[in-house]
PDB file of C-alpha atoms and ligand atoms in Angstrom:
ATOM      1  CA  MET A   1      12.321  32.641  -7.716  1.00  0.00           C
ATOM      2  CA  GLN A   2      13.030  35.914  -6.328  1.00  0.00           C
ATOM      3  CA  ALA A   3       9.930  38.015  -5.635  1.00  0.00           C
ATOM      4  CA  SER A   4      10.059  41.688  -7.045  1.00  0.00           C
ATOM      5  CA  ILE A   5       9.973  44.660  -4.553  1.00  0.00           C
ATOM      6  CA  GLY A   6       6.345  45.240  -5.513  1.00  0.00           C
ATOM      7  CA  GLN A   7       5.414  41.547  -4.714  1.00  0.00           C
ATOM      8  CA  ALA A   8       7.323  41.642  -1.392  1.00  0.00           C
ATOM      9  CA  ARG A   9       5.540  44.477  -0.145  1.00  0.00           C
ATOM     10  CA  TRP A  10       2.312  43.034  -1.320  1.00  0.00           C
ATOM     11  CA  ARG A  11       2.860  39.906   0.590  1.00  0.00           C
ATOM     12  CA  MET A  12       3.934  41.789   3.778  1.00  0.00           C
ATOM     13  CA  THR A  13       0.832  43.875   3.837  1.00  0.00           C
ATOM     14  CA  LEU A  14      -1.825  41.280   2.745  1.00  0.00           C
ATOM     15  CA  ASP A  15       0.122  38.168   3.488  1.00  0.00           C
ATOM     16  CA  LEU A  16      -0.861  36.729  -0.022  1.00  0.00           C
ATOM     17  CA  LEU A  17       0.873  34.787  -2.501  1.00  0.00           C
ATOM     18  CA  ILE A  18      -0.096  35.600  -5.830  1.00  0.00           C
ATOM     19  CA  SER A  19       0.257  34.225  -9.457  1.00  0.00           C
ATOM     20  CA  GLU A  20      -1.104  35.302 -12.674  1.00  0.00           C
ATOM     21  CA  ALA A  21      -1.188  34.091 -16.287  1.00  0.00           C
ATOM     22  CA  ARG A  22      -2.450  35.710 -19.570  1.00  0.00           C
ATOM     23  CA  ILE A  23      -3.552  32.772 -21.893  1.00  0.00           C
ATOM     24  CA  ALA A  24      -4.050  33.473 -25.571  1.00  0.00           C
ATOM     25  CA  LEU A  25      -7.262  31.827 -26.840  1.00  0.00           C
ATOM     26  CA  PRO A  26      -9.296  32.343 -29.910  1.00  0.00           C
ATOM     27  CA  ASP A  27     -12.710  32.063 -27.980  1.00  0.00           C
ATOM     28  CA  ALA A  28     -11.659  33.323 -24.518  1.00  0.00           C
ATOM     29  CA  ALA A  29     -15.162  34.590 -23.646  1.00  0.00           C
ATOM     30  CA  GLY A  30     -16.869  31.235 -24.697  1.00  0.00           C
ATOM     31  CA  LEU A  31     -14.220  29.153 -22.855  1.00  0.00           C
ATOM     32  CA  ALA A  32     -14.485  31.221 -19.672  1.00  0.00           C
ATOM     33  CA  ALA A  33     -18.459  30.946 -19.777  1.00  0.00           C
ATOM     34  CA  ARG A  34     -18.312  27.092 -20.222  1.00  0.00           C
ATOM     35  CA  MET A  35     -15.791  26.652 -17.510  1.00  0.00           C
ATOM     36  CA  ILE A  36     -17.630  28.909 -15.043  1.00  0.00           C
ATOM     37  CA  ASP A  37     -20.799  26.785 -15.734  1.00  0.00           C
ATOM     38  CA  HIS A  38     -18.840  23.684 -15.317  1.00  0.00           C
ATOM     39  CA  LEU A  39     -17.166  24.743 -12.000  1.00  0.00           C
ATOM     40  CA  ALA A  40     -20.546  25.753 -10.519  1.00  0.00           C
ATOM     41  CA  GLU A  41     -21.637  22.200 -10.814  1.00  0.00           C
ATOM     42  CA  HIS A  42     -18.698  21.419  -8.464  1.00  0.00           C
ATOM     43  CA  ASP A  43     -19.585  24.190  -5.867  1.00  0.00           C
ATOM     44  CA  ILE A  44     -17.020  26.578  -7.149  1.00  0.00           C
ATOM     45  CA  ALA A  45     -19.289  29.865  -7.797  1.00  0.00           C
ATOM     46  CA  PHE A  46     -17.923  32.754  -9.715  1.00  0.00           C
ATOM     47  CA  GLU A  47     -19.399  36.429  -8.886  1.00  0.00           C
ATOM     48  CA  ASP A  48     -19.367  38.998 -11.551  1.00  0.00           C
ATOM     49  CA  ARG A  49     -17.666  42.139 -10.196  1.00  0.00           C
ATOM     50  CA  ASP A  50     -17.831  44.588 -12.890  1.00  0.00           C
ATOM     51  CA  GLY A  51     -16.650  41.988 -15.614  1.00  0.00           C
ATOM     52  CA  LEU A  52     -14.038  40.491 -13.370  1.00  0.00           C
ATOM     53  CA  MET A  53     -15.401  36.894 -12.347  1.00  0.00           C
ATOM     54  CA  VAL A  54     -14.140  36.104  -8.890  1.00  0.00           C
ATOM     55  CA  ALA A  55     -14.428  32.689  -6.995  1.00  0.00           C
ATOM     56  CA  LYS A  56     -13.652  32.230  -3.420  1.00  0.00           C
ATOM     57  CA  LEU A  57     -12.546  28.826  -2.388  1.00  0.00           C
ATOM     58  CA  PRO A  58     -11.642  27.292   0.985  1.00  0.00           C
ATOM     59  CA  PHE A  59      -8.074  27.698  -0.101  1.00  0.00           C
ATOM     60  CA  GLY A  60      -7.858  30.922  -1.921  1.00  0.00           C
ATOM     61  CA  THR A  61      -9.294  33.127  -4.526  1.00  0.00           C
ATOM     62  CA  SER A  62      -9.369  32.939  -8.244  1.00  0.00           C
ATOM     63  CA  SER A  63     -10.322  35.741 -10.730  1.00  0.00           C
ATOM     64  CA  LEU A  64     -10.863  35.547 -14.412  1.00  0.00           C
ATOM     65  CA  ALA A  65     -10.868  38.497 -16.967  1.00  0.00           C
ATOM     66  CA  VAL A  66     -11.620  38.049 -20.538  1.00  0.00           C
ATOM     67  CA  GLU A  67      -9.742  40.316 -23.062  1.00  0.00           C
ATOM     68  CA  ALA A  68      -9.785  40.230 -26.783  1.00  0.00           C
ATOM     69  CA  GLU A  69      -8.653  36.667 -27.495  1.00  0.00           C
ATOM     70  CA  ALA A  70      -7.129  36.202 -24.160  1.00  0.00           C
ATOM     71  CA  LEU A  71      -7.994  34.940 -20.736  1.00  0.00           C
ATOM     72  CA  LYS A  72      -6.273  36.679 -17.703  1.00  0.00           C
ATOM     73  CA  ILE A  73      -6.058  34.680 -14.703  1.00  0.00           C
ATOM     74  CA  ARG A  74      -5.083  35.586 -11.149  1.00  0.00           C
ATOM     75  CA  VAL A  75      -4.940  33.154  -8.271  1.00  0.00           C
ATOM     76  CA  GLU A  76      -4.358  34.226  -4.661  1.00  0.00           C
ATOM     77  CA  ALA A  77      -3.720  32.231  -1.431  1.00  0.00           C
ATOM     78  CA  ASN A  78      -1.797  32.297   1.793  1.00  0.00           C
ATOM     79  CA  ASP A  79       0.317  29.188   1.325  1.00  0.00           C
ATOM     80  CA  LYS A  80       2.334  27.784  -1.409  1.00  0.00           C
ATOM     81  CA  GLY A  81       0.419  24.423  -1.520  1.00  0.00           C
ATOM     82  CA  ASN A  82      -2.828  26.289  -1.982  1.00  0.00           C
ATOM     83  CA  LEU A  83      -1.714  28.470  -4.449  1.00  0.00           C
ATOM     84  CA  GLU A  84      -0.486  25.293  -6.367  1.00  0.00           C
ATOM     85  CA  MET A  85      -3.995  23.736  -6.028  1.00  0.00           C
ATOM     86  CA  LEU A  86      -5.575  26.804  -7.471  1.00  0.00           C
ATOM     87  CA  ARG A  87      -3.298  26.937 -10.434  1.00  0.00           C
ATOM     88  CA  SER A  88      -3.955  23.405 -10.884  1.00  0.00           C
ATOM     89  CA  VAL A  89      -7.750  23.619 -10.953  1.00  0.00           C
ATOM     90  CA  VAL A  90      -7.648  26.597 -13.370  1.00  0.00           C
ATOM     91  CA  ALA A  91      -5.001  25.252 -15.776  1.00  0.00           C
ATOM     92  CA  SER A  92      -6.503  21.925 -15.951  1.00  0.00           C
ATOM     93  CA  HIS A  93     -10.005  23.088 -16.728  1.00  0.00           C
ATOM     94  CA  VAL A  94      -8.624  25.691 -19.390  1.00  0.00           C
ATOM     95  CA  ILE A  95      -6.699  23.062 -21.160  1.00  0.00           C
ATOM     96  CA  GLU A  96      -9.538  20.635 -21.020  1.00  0.00           C
ATOM     97  CA  PHE A  97     -12.285  23.166 -22.438  1.00  0.00           C
ATOM     98  CA  ALA A  98      -9.718  24.611 -24.965  1.00  0.00           C
ATOM     99  CA  GLY A  99      -9.582  21.129 -26.678  1.00  0.00           C
ATOM    100  CA  ASP A 100      -7.581  21.299 -29.909  1.00  0.00           C
ATOM    101  CA  SER A 101      -6.462  24.987 -29.483  1.00  0.00           C
ATOM    102  CA  ALA A 102      -4.021  23.598 -26.828  1.00  0.00           C
ATOM    103  CA  PRO A 103      -3.001  26.860 -25.038  1.00  0.00           C
ATOM    104  CA  THR A 104       0.265  27.486 -23.626  1.00  0.00           C
ATOM    105  CA  ILE A 105       0.011  28.632 -19.998  1.00  0.00           C
ATOM    106  CA  VAL A 106       2.995  30.525 -18.480  1.00  0.00           C
ATOM    107  CA  TRP A 107       2.560  31.809 -14.797  1.00  0.00           C
ATOM    108  CA  SER A 108       4.215  34.606 -13.205  1.00  0.00           C
ATOM    109  CA  GLY A 109       4.592  35.714  -9.548  1.00  0.00           C
ATOM    110  CA  HIS A 110       4.951  33.115  -6.974  1.00  0.00           C
ATOM    111  CA  GLU A 111       5.702  30.149  -9.040  1.00  0.00           C
ATOM    112  CA  SER A 112       5.970  26.477  -8.228  1.00  0.00           C
ATOM    113  CA  ASN A 113       8.365  24.900  -5.770  1.00  0.00           C
ATOM    114  CA  GLY A 114       9.981  22.845  -8.565  1.00  0.00           C
ATOM    115  CA  GLY A 115       9.789  19.017  -8.564  1.00  0.00           C
ATOM    116  CA  THR A 116       7.602  18.385  -5.663  1.00  0.00           C
ATOM    117  CA  LEU A 117       4.054  19.562  -4.629  1.00  0.00           C
ATOM    118  CA  ALA A 118       4.518  22.276  -1.795  1.00  0.00           C
ATOM    119  CA  ASN A 119       1.774  20.515   0.302  1.00  0.00           C
ATOM    120  CA  PHE A 120       3.235  17.189  -0.164  1.00  0.00           C
ATOM    121  CA  ARG A 121       5.572  15.197   2.252  1.00  0.00           C
ATOM    122  CA  GLU A 122       6.962  11.797   1.927  1.00  0.00           C
ATOM    123  CA  VAL A 123       6.453   9.929   5.212  1.00  0.00           C
ATOM    124  CA  ARG A 124       7.336   6.580   6.706  1.00  0.00           C
ATOM    125  CA  LEU A 125       5.499   4.208   8.975  1.00  0.00           C
ATOM    126  CA  LYS A 126       7.156   3.943  12.212  1.00  0.00           C
ATOM    127  CA  ALA A 127       4.699   1.785  14.375  1.00  0.00           C
ATOM    128  CA  ALA A 128       1.286   0.198  14.239  1.00  0.00           C
ATOM    129  CA  LEU A 129      -0.948  -0.781  17.148  1.00  0.00           C
ATOM    130  CA  THR A 130      -4.257  -2.650  16.927  1.00  0.00           C
ATOM    131  CA  LEU A 131      -6.643  -0.657  19.155  1.00  0.00           C
ATOM    132  CA  THR A 132      -9.764  -2.851  18.553  1.00  0.00           C
ATOM    133  CA  PRO A 133     -10.520  -5.813  16.023  1.00  0.00           C
ATOM    134  CA  HIS A 134     -11.399  -3.105  13.457  1.00  0.00           C
ATOM    135  CA  MET A 135      -9.172  -0.076  14.172  1.00  0.00           C
ATOM    136  CA  ARG A 136      -5.318   0.168  13.863  1.00  0.00           C
ATOM    137  CA  ARG A 137      -3.365   3.233  14.870  1.00  0.00           C
ATOM    138  CA  LEU A 138      -0.678   3.864  12.555  1.00  0.00           C
ATOM    139  CA  THR A 139       2.163   6.256  13.607  1.00  0.00           C
ATOM    140  CA  PHE A 140       4.114   7.933  10.610  1.00  0.00           C
ATOM    141  CA  THR A 141       7.205   9.964  10.850  1.00  0.00           C
ATOM    142  CA  GLY A 142       8.835  12.371   8.421  1.00  0.00           C
ATOM    143  CA  ASP A 143      10.576  15.804   7.918  1.00  0.00           C
ATOM    144  CA  ASP A 144       9.133  19.137   7.732  1.00  0.00           C
ATOM    145  CA  ILE A 145       5.750  18.146   9.195  1.00  0.00           C
ATOM    146  CA  ALA A 146       4.826  21.420  10.844  1.00  0.00           C
ATOM    147  CA  ARG A 147       2.343  22.302   7.894  1.00  0.00           C
ATOM    148  CA  PHE A 148      -0.062  19.488   9.105  1.00  0.00           C
ATOM    149  CA  VAL A 149      -0.445  21.029  12.452  1.00  0.00           C
ATOM    150  CA  ASN A 150      -3.862  22.770  11.997  1.00  0.00           C
ATOM    151  CA  ASP A 151      -6.829  22.891  14.523  1.00  0.00           C
ATOM    152  CA  ASP A 152      -9.162  23.565  11.558  1.00  0.00           C
ATOM    153  CA  ASP A 153      -8.160  21.289   8.819  1.00  0.00           C
ATOM    154  CA  LEU A 154      -7.447  17.898  10.224  1.00  0.00           C
ATOM    155  CA  HIS A 155      -7.629  15.906   7.193  1.00  0.00           C
ATOM    156  CA  VAL A 156      -4.783  14.940   4.996  1.00  0.00           C
ATOM    157  CA  ARG A 157      -4.582  12.781   1.636  1.00  0.00           C
ATOM    158  CA  LEU A 158      -2.477   9.674   1.908  1.00  0.00           C
ATOM    159  CA  TYR A 159      -0.733   8.246  -1.205  1.00  0.00           C
ATOM    160  CA  PHE A 160      -0.218   4.525  -1.236  1.00  0.00           C
ATOM    161  CA  PRO A 161       2.469   3.482  -3.834  1.00  0.00           C
ATOM    162  CA  PRO A 162       1.865   0.236  -5.835  1.00  0.00           C
ATOM    163  CA  GLU A 163       3.771  -2.643  -4.263  1.00  0.00           C
ATOM    164  CA  GLY A 164       7.060  -3.693  -5.422  1.00  0.00           C
ATOM    165  CA  LEU A 165       8.218  -0.347  -6.709  1.00  0.00           C
ATOM    166  CA  ALA A 166      12.043   0.154  -5.861  1.00  0.00           C
ATOM    167  CA  LYS A 167      11.342   3.933  -5.490  1.00  0.00           C
ATOM    168  CA  PRO A 168       7.806   5.219  -5.067  1.00  0.00           C
ATOM    169  CA  GLU A 169       6.697   7.839  -7.525  1.00  0.00           C
ATOM    170  CA  TRP A 170       4.561  11.072  -6.654  1.00  0.00           C
ATOM    171  CA  PRO A 171       2.659  13.556  -8.437  1.00  0.00           C
ATOM    172  CA  TRP A 172       4.373  16.808  -9.503  1.00  0.00           C
ATOM    173  CA  PRO A 173       3.523  20.282 -10.456  1.00  0.00           C
ATOM    174  CA  ALA A 174       3.984  21.009 -14.329  1.00  0.00           C
ATOM    175  CA  PRO A 175       5.069  24.452 -15.344  1.00  0.00           C
ATOM    176  CA  ASP A 176       1.682  25.182 -16.792  1.00  0.00           C
ATOM    177  CA  GLY A 177       0.076  24.757 -13.288  1.00  0.00           C
ATOM    178  CA  ARG A 178      -1.444  21.355 -13.845  1.00  0.00           C
ATOM    179  CA  ILE A 179      -0.488  18.394 -11.468  1.00  0.00           C
ATOM    180  CA  LEU A 180       0.859  15.614 -13.241  1.00  0.00           C
ATOM    181  CA  TRP A 181       0.839  11.937 -12.085  1.00  0.00           C
ATOM    182  CA  PRO A 182       3.035   8.931 -12.864  1.00  0.00           C
ATOM    183  CA  GLU A 183       2.043   6.231 -15.401  1.00  0.00           C
ATOM    184  CA  PRO A 184      -0.879   4.000 -14.129  1.00  0.00           C
ATOM    185  CA  ASP A 185       1.312   1.101 -13.072  1.00  0.00           C
ATOM    186  CA  ARG A 186       3.418   3.395 -10.932  1.00  0.00           C
ATOM    187  CA  ARG A 187       0.885   5.694  -9.681  1.00  0.00           C
ATOM    188  CA  PRO A 188      -0.027   5.792  -6.087  1.00  0.00           C
ATOM    189  CA  VAL A 189      -3.670   5.439  -5.027  1.00  0.00           C
ATOM    190  CA  THR A 190      -5.010   8.221  -2.525  1.00  0.00           C
ATOM    191  CA  ARG A 191      -7.377   8.181   0.287  1.00  0.00           C
ATOM    192  CA  TYR A 192      -8.488  10.822   2.812  1.00  0.00           C
ATOM    193  CA  TYR A 193      -7.556  10.507   6.488  1.00  0.00           C
ATOM    194  CA  THR A 194      -7.880  12.314   9.804  1.00  0.00           C
ATOM    195  CA  ILE A 195      -4.918  13.190  12.070  1.00  0.00           C
ATOM    196  CA  ARG A 196      -5.437  11.816  15.581  1.00  0.00           C
ATOM    197  CA  ARG A 197      -2.223  13.279  16.959  1.00  0.00           C
ATOM    198  CA  ILE A 198       0.787  15.111  15.802  1.00  0.00           C
ATOM    199  CA  ASP A 199       3.800  15.648  17.677  1.00  0.00           C
ATOM    200  CA  LEU A 200       6.643  17.867  15.959  1.00  0.00           C
ATOM    201  CA  GLN A 201       9.390  17.068  18.787  1.00  0.00           C
ATOM    202  CA  SER A 202       9.274  13.424  18.072  1.00  0.00           C
ATOM    203  CA  ARG A 203       8.148  14.034  14.361  1.00  0.00           C
ATOM    204  CA  GLU A 204       5.270  11.604  14.766  1.00  0.00           C
ATOM    205  CA  ILE A 205       1.844  11.582  13.303  1.00  0.00           C
ATOM    206  CA  ASP A 206      -1.028   9.227  14.364  1.00  0.00           C
ATOM    207  CA  ILE A 207      -3.792   8.305  12.316  1.00  0.00           C
ATOM    208  CA  ASP A 208      -6.619   5.828  13.338  1.00  0.00           C
ATOM    209  CA  PHE A 209      -7.454   3.447  10.428  1.00  0.00           C
ATOM    210  CA  VAL A 210     -10.980   1.420  10.378  1.00  0.00           C
ATOM    211  CA  VAL A 211     -10.232  -2.097   9.224  1.00  0.00           C
ATOM    212  CA  HIS A 212     -12.893  -2.722   6.661  1.00  0.00           C
ATOM    213  CA  ASP A 213     -14.042  -6.303   6.014  1.00  0.00           C
ATOM    214  CA  HIS A 214     -13.558  -5.796   2.266  1.00  0.00           C
ATOM    215  CA  ALA A 215     -10.285  -4.097   2.383  1.00  0.00           C
ATOM    216  CA  GLY A 216      -9.499  -1.463  -0.175  1.00  0.00           C
ATOM    217  CA  PRO A 217      -5.951  -0.293  -0.379  1.00  0.00           C
ATOM    218  CA  GLY A 218      -6.146   2.090   2.572  1.00  0.00           C
ATOM    219  CA  SER A 219      -7.489  -0.620   4.849  1.00  0.00           C
ATOM    220  CA  ALA A 220      -5.146  -3.134   3.397  1.00  0.00           C
ATOM    221  CA  PHE A 221      -2.209  -0.831   4.222  1.00  0.00           C
ATOM    222  CA  ALA A 222      -3.367  -0.412   7.616  1.00  0.00           C
ATOM    223  CA  VAL A 223      -3.388  -4.193   8.293  1.00  0.00           C
ATOM    224  CA  ASN A 224      -0.353  -5.233   6.113  1.00  0.00           C
ATOM    225  CA  ALA A 225       2.364  -2.489   6.195  1.00  0.00           C
ATOM    226  CA  LYS A 226       5.527  -2.901   7.931  1.00  0.00           C
ATOM    227  CA  ALA A 227       7.439  -0.317   9.728  1.00  0.00           C
ATOM    228  CA  GLY A 228       9.601   1.485   7.062  1.00  0.00           C
ATOM    229  CA  ALA A 229       6.930   1.525   4.527  1.00  0.00           C
ATOM    230  CA  ILE A 230       6.831   4.739   2.526  1.00  0.00           C
ATOM    231  CA  CYS A 231       3.482   6.857   1.817  1.00  0.00           C
ATOM    232  CA  GLY A 232       2.929  10.260   0.652  1.00  0.00           C
ATOM    233  CA  MET A 233       0.984  12.775   2.724  1.00  0.00           C
ATOM    234  CA  ALA A 234      -0.617  16.064   1.383  1.00  0.00           C
ATOM    235  CA  GLY A 235      -2.529  18.573   3.109  1.00  0.00           C
ATOM    236  CA  PRO A 236      -3.857  19.896   5.454  1.00  0.00           C
ATOM    237  CA  LEU A 237      -7.391  19.754   3.969  1.00  0.00           C
ATOM    238  CA  GLY A 238     -10.652  20.411   5.439  1.00  0.00           C
ATOM    239  CA  ARG A 239     -13.431  22.988   5.723  1.00  0.00           C
ATOM    240  CA  GLY A 240     -12.985  23.807   9.332  1.00  0.00           C
ATOM    241  CA  ILE A 241     -14.858  22.362  12.225  1.00  0.00           C
ATOM    242  CA  ARG A 242     -18.427  23.121  12.568  1.00  0.00           C
ATOM    243  CA  PRO A 243     -19.730  24.605  15.746  1.00  0.00           C
TER     244      PRO A 243
HETATM  245  C1  FAD B 301     -12.427  13.691   5.139  1.00  0.00           C
HETATM  246  C2  FAD B 301     -12.185  12.389   5.170  1.00  0.00           C
HETATM  247  C3  FAD B 301     -11.536  11.911   6.350  1.00  0.00           C
HETATM  248  C4  FAD B 301     -11.412  10.547   6.661  1.00  0.00           C
HETATM  249  N1  FAD B 301     -10.734   9.987   7.716  1.00  0.00           N
HETATM  250  C5  FAD B 301     -10.500   8.742   7.868  1.00  0.00           C
HETATM  251  C6  FAD B 301      -9.713   8.164   9.023  1.00  0.00           C
HETATM  252  O1  FAD B 301      -9.193   8.840   9.959  1.00  0.00           O
HETATM  253  N2  FAD B 301      -9.666   6.809   9.139  1.00  0.00           N
HETATM  254  C7  FAD B 301     -10.206   5.828   8.361  1.00  0.00           C
HETATM  255  O2  FAD B 301     -10.087   4.757   8.482  1.00  0.00           O
HETATM  256  N3  FAD B 301     -10.814   6.392   7.253  1.00  0.00           N
HETATM  257  C8  FAD B 301     -11.039   7.665   6.913  1.00  0.00           C
HETATM  258  N4  FAD B 301     -11.773   8.084   5.802  1.00  0.00           N
HETATM  259  C9  FAD B 301     -12.182   7.089   4.832  1.00  0.00           C
HETATM  260  C10 FAD B 301     -10.960   6.706   3.917  1.00  0.00           C
HETATM  261  O3  FAD B 301     -10.682   7.834   3.119  1.00  0.00           O
HETATM  262  C11 FAD B 301     -11.268   5.565   3.195  1.00  0.00           C
HETATM  263  O4  FAD B 301     -12.338   5.730   2.579  1.00  0.00           O
HETATM  264  C12 FAD B 301     -11.358   4.204   3.952  1.00  0.00           C
HETATM  265  O5  FAD B 301     -10.076   4.048   4.576  1.00  0.00           O
HETATM  266  C13 FAD B 301     -11.369   3.145   2.973  1.00  0.00           C
HETATM  267  O6  FAD B 301     -10.411   3.015   1.996  1.00  0.00           O
HETATM  268  P1  FAD B 301     -10.022   1.758   1.377  1.00  0.00           P
HETATM  269  O7  FAD B 301      -9.024   2.007   0.420  1.00  0.00           O
HETATM  270  O8  FAD B 301      -9.713   0.640   2.454  1.00  0.00           O
HETATM  271  O9  FAD B 301     -11.437   1.296   0.932  1.00  0.00           O
HETATM  272  P2  FAD B 301     -12.107   1.653  -0.492  1.00  0.00           P
HETATM  273  O10 FAD B 301     -11.372   1.085  -1.710  1.00  0.00           O
HETATM  274  O11 FAD B 301     -12.350   3.054  -0.647  1.00  0.00           O
HETATM  275  O12 FAD B 301     -13.448   0.807  -0.354  1.00  0.00           O
HETATM  276  C14 FAD B 301     -13.412  -0.787  -0.133  1.00  0.00           C
HETATM  277  C15 FAD B 301     -14.331  -1.412   0.549  1.00  0.00           C
HETATM  278  O13 FAD B 301     -14.247  -0.927   2.109  1.00  0.00           O
HETATM  279  C16 FAD B 301     -15.518  -0.564   2.643  1.00  0.00           C
HETATM  280  N5  FAD B 301     -15.591   0.726   3.176  1.00  0.00           N
HETATM  281  C17 FAD B 301     -14.864   1.885   2.480  1.00  0.00           C
HETATM  282  N6  FAD B 301     -15.203   2.962   3.448  1.00  0.00           N
HETATM  283  C18 FAD B 301     -16.048   2.651   4.255  1.00  0.00           C
HETATM  284  C19 FAD B 301     -16.903   3.357   5.231  1.00  0.00           C
HETATM  285  N7  FAD B 301     -16.607   4.649   5.319  1.00  0.00           N
HETATM  286  N8  FAD B 301     -17.676   2.581   5.911  1.00  0.00           N
HETATM  287  C20 FAD B 301     -17.884   1.389   5.758  1.00  0.00           C
HETATM  288  N9  FAD B 301     -17.202   0.547   4.826  1.00  0.00           N
HETATM  289  C21 FAD B 301     -16.425   1.182   4.009  1.00  0.00           C
HETATM  290  C22 FAD B 301     -16.305  -0.954   1.711  1.00  0.00           C
HETATM  291  O14 FAD B 301     -16.714  -2.324   1.813  1.00  0.00           O
HETATM  292  C23 FAD B 301     -15.781  -0.776   0.513  1.00  0.00           C
HETATM  293  O15 FAD B 301     -16.235  -1.529  -0.515  1.00  0.00           O
HETATM  294  C24 FAD B 301     -11.880   9.411   5.608  1.00  0.00           C
HETATM  295  C25 FAD B 301     -12.843   9.902   4.608  1.00  0.00           C
HETATM  296  C26 FAD B 301     -12.747  11.290   4.266  1.00  0.00           C
HETATM  297  C27 FAD B 301     -13.547  11.828   3.127  1.00  0.00           C
END
């Protein structure tokens, strides 16, 4: 979507991406209060700034304003992937808490990329090396991997598709902001990993996998996957490196 002149200026000065939605809800105030209480249990704290409820998350800012029978939401982030995550947190909770009233959510501003999540890349296993009896170094390769170069946020989420799928299927952003997933039998499982090395020239990403005795999907992938195996990689994620 082409940004308006106002948005373009805003982005130049603050380097922010912004998305807003005004959601019609019969009990907007009640829903906002219940949602804020619930998010506080998940370490997302809203601060009351003269009636505007603002939460700062590691990946951006979300604010809520209650109007008569409507909830106005604004999300801000410096990256499209982060903006999508914020939209998804808000939209999925609004829809959950609204129950039967099933609100329609239409976002304006910096909208979604389309069919794929902005923080997601499909990657392929290039090589695997046994470092120790319980450690395998897997080298992945893929296009457009520069977003994973980040000294603060070293983690990524890997998506392992079920075996036997002719074509892996990945989560995608719905127009209402939620992240939707393939059917259970086609749905990838996800685990967090830490980037050990990334080289943009050779397009390689190394991750060291611990091989657990009772292997789950991640550990099993590290042991069994052959060169060419396809995974998803999303991120970068993390809360910075502590001193
Ligand atoms: C931020 C973050 C970064 C991570 N980075 C890495 C990384 O770089 N490399 C890596 O190998 N893992 C990493 N992990 C752990 C990883 O996400 C998985 O939990 C791990 O690979 C096990 O996944 P699985 O599917 O094999 O096992 P699961 O299905 O999750 O568990 C199956 C069995 O594996 C064993 N197991 C799982 N996790 C552990 C553990 N931590 N210690 C001992 N036994 C365990 C247990 O026996 C468990 O019953 C990270 C986790 C986080 C949260």
